[in-house]
Tab-separated table of C-alpha atoms in Angstrom:
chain	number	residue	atom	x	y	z
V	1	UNK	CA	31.073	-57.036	23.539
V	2	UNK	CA	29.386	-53.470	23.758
V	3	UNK	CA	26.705	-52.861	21.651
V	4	UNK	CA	27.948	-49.913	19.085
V	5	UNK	CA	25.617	-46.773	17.888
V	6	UNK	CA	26.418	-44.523	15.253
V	7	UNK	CA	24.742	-41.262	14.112
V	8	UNK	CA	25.002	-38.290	11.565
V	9	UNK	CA	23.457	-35.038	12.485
V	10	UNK	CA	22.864	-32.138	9.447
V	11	UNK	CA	21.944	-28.546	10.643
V	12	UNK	CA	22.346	-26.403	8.709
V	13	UNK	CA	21.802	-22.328	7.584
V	14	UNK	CA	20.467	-23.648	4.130
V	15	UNK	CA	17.792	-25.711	5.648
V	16	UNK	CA	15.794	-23.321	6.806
V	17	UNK	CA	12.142	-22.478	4.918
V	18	UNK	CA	10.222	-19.109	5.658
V	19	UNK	CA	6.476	-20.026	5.604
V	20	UNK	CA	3.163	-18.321	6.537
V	21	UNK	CA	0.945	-20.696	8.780
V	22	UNK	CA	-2.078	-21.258	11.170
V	23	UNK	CA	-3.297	-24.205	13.286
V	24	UNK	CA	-6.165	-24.830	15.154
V	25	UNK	CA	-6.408	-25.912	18.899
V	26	UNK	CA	-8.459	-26.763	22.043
V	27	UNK	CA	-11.044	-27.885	19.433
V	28	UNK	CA	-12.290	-24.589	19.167
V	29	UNK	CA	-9.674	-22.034	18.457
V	30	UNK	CA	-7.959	-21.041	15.998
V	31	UNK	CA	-4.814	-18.441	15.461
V	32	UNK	CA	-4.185	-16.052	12.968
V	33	UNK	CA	-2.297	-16.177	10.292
V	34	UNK	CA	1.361	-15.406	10.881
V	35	UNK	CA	4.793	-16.797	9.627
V	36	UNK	CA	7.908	-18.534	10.772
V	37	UNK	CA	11.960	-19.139	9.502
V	38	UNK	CA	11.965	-23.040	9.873
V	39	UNK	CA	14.975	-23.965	10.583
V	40	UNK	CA	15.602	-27.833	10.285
V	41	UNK	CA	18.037	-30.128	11.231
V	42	UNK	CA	18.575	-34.004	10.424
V	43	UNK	CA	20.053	-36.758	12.029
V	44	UNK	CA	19.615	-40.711	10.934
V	45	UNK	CA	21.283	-43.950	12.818
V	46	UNK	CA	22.570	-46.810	11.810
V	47	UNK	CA	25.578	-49.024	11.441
V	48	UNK	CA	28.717	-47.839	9.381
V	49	UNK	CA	28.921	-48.974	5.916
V	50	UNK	CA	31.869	-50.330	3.722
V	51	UNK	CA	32.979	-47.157	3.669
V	52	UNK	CA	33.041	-46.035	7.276
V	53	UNK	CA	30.103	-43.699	7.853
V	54	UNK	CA	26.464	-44.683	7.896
V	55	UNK	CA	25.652	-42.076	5.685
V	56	UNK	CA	27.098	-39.522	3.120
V	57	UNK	CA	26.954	-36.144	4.871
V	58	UNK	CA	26.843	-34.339	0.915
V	59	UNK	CA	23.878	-36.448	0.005
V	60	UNK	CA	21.957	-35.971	2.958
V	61	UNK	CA	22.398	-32.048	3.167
V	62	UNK	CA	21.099	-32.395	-0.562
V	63	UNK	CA	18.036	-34.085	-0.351
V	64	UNK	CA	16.898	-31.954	2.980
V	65	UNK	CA	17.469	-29.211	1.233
V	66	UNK	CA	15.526	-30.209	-1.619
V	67	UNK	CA	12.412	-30.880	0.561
V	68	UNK	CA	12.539	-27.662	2.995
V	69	UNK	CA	13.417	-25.612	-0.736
V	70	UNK	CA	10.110	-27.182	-1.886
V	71	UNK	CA	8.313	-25.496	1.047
V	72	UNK	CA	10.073	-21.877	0.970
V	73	UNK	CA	7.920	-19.128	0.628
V	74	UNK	CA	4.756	-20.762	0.863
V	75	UNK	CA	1.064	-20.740	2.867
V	76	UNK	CA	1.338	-24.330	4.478
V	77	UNK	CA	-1.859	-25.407	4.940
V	78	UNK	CA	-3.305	-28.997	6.399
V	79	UNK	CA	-5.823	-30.414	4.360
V	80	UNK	CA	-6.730	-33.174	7.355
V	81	UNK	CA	-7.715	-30.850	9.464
V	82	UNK	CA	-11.046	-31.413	11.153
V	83	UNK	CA	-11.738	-28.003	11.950
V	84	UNK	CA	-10.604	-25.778	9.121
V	85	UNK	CA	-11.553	-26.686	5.442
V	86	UNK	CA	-9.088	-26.123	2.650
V	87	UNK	CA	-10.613	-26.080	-1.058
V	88	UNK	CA	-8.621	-26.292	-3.718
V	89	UNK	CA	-10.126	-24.342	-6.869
V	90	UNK	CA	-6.933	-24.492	-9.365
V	91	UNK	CA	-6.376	-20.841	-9.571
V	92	UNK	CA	-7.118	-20.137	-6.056
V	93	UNK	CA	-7.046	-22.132	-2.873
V	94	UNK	CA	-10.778	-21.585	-0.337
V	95	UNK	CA	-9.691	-22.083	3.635
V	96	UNK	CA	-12.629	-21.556	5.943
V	97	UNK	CA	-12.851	-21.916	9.940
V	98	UNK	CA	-16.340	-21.325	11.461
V	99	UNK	CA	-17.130	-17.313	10.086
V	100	UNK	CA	-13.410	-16.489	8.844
V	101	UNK	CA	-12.270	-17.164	5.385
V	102	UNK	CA	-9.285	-16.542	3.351
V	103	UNK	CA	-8.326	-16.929	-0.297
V	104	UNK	CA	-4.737	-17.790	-1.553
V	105	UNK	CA	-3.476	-18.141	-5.133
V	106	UNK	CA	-2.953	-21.678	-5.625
V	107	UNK	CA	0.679	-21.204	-6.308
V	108	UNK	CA	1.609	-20.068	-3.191
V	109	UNK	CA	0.126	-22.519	-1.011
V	110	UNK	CA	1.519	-26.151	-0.125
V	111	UNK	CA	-1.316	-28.036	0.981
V	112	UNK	CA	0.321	-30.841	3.276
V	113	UNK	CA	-1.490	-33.939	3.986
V	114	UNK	CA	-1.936	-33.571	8.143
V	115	UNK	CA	-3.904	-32.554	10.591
V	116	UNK	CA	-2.401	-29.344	11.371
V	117	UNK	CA	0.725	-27.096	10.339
V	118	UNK	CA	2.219	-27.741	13.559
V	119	UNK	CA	6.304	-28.216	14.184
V	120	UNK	CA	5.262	-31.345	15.554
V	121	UNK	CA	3.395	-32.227	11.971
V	122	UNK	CA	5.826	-30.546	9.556
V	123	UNK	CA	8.477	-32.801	11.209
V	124	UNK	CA	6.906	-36.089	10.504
V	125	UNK	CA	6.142	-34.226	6.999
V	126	UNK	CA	9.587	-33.401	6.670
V	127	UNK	CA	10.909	-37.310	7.771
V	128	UNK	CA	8.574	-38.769	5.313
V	129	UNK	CA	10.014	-37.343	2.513
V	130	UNK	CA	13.083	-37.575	3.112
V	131	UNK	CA	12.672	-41.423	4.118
V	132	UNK	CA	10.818	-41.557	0.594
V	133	UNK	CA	14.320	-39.914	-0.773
V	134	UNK	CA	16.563	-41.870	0.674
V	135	UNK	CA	15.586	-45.479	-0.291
V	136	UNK	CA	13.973	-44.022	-3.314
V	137	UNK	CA	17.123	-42.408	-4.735
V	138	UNK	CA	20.096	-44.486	-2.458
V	139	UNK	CA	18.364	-47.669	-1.410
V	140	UNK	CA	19.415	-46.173	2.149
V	141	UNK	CA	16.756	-46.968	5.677
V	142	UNK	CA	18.109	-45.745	8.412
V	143	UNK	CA	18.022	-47.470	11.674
V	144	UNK	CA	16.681	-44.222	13.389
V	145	UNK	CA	15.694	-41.249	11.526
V	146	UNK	CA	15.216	-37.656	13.545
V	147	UNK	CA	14.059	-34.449	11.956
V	148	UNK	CA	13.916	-31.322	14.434
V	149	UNK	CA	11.658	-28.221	13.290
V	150	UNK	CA	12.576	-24.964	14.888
V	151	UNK	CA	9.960	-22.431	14.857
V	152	UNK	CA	12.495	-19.865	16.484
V	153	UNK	CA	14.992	-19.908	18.384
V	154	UNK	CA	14.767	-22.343	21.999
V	155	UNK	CA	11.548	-23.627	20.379
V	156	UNK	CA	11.398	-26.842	18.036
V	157	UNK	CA	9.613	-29.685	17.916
V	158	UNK	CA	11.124	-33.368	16.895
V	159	UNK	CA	10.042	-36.336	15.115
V	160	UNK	CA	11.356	-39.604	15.479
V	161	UNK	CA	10.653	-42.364	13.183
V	162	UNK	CA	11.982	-46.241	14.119
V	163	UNK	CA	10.691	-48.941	11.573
């Protein structure tokens, strides 16, 4: 008997969060501060339910968008970053990287906990909150969950999570 797969993919205009960002690479380097229109896209696996789909396309739209609106409009910044420090004040948030410094009212920043604000990261950022949302708020674990991170357009990065 064949083995059957089953998936639901999300994309859509309303996912998409427009954040300033920097990362650090080659161990030494480290770009300057710039800004992207996210766009992300969601897709999860598993077997149908009683109902006949493996998950409600409404619901899942919903909490995605919930988690990229949370981001919108914001400095991300990595606070596990070995190379660049990022000290938050209360009013104001203190990010340092060898002689450069910059200062950003707290309430604009989102200080993410990873190593750097790449697609890469932000993906796995992304797919951990929305895992955390979906057993937390349907008791739903997807066999295979996917979140894609565009940066622009022909260039995203994707995370795959598999328990």
């Amino acid at each position: 008997m064949p083995t059957e797969r089953y998936k639901v993919r999300v994309t859509k205009d309303h996912l998409v969060f427009c954040c300033g960002h920097f990362i650090s690479y080659e161990g030494h380097r480290c770009e300057r501060l710039h800004g992207h229109n996210y766009r992300a896209a969601v897709e999860v696996e598993g077997p149908l339910a009683a109902d006949f789909y493996v998950f409600d396309f409404v619901a899942l739209k919903a909490r995605m968008k919930e988690i990229t609106d949370d981001l919108d409009h914001h400095m991300l910044l990595a606070t596990r970053n070995p190379v660049i420090a990022v000290v938050d004040t209360g009013p104001t948030v203190d990010v340092t990287y060898k002689d450069r410094r910059w200062l950003f009212p707290r309430g604009d920043c989102k200080l993410l906990p990873i190593e750097n604000t790449t697609a890469e990261l932000i993906a796995r950022h992304l797919a951990e909150r929305l895992l955390e949302s979906l057993r937390d708020r349907h008791g739903f674990v997807p066999e295979v969950l996917r979140v894609e991170v565009e940066e622009n357009i022909g260039q995203s990065a994707t995370y795959e999570w598999v328990p």
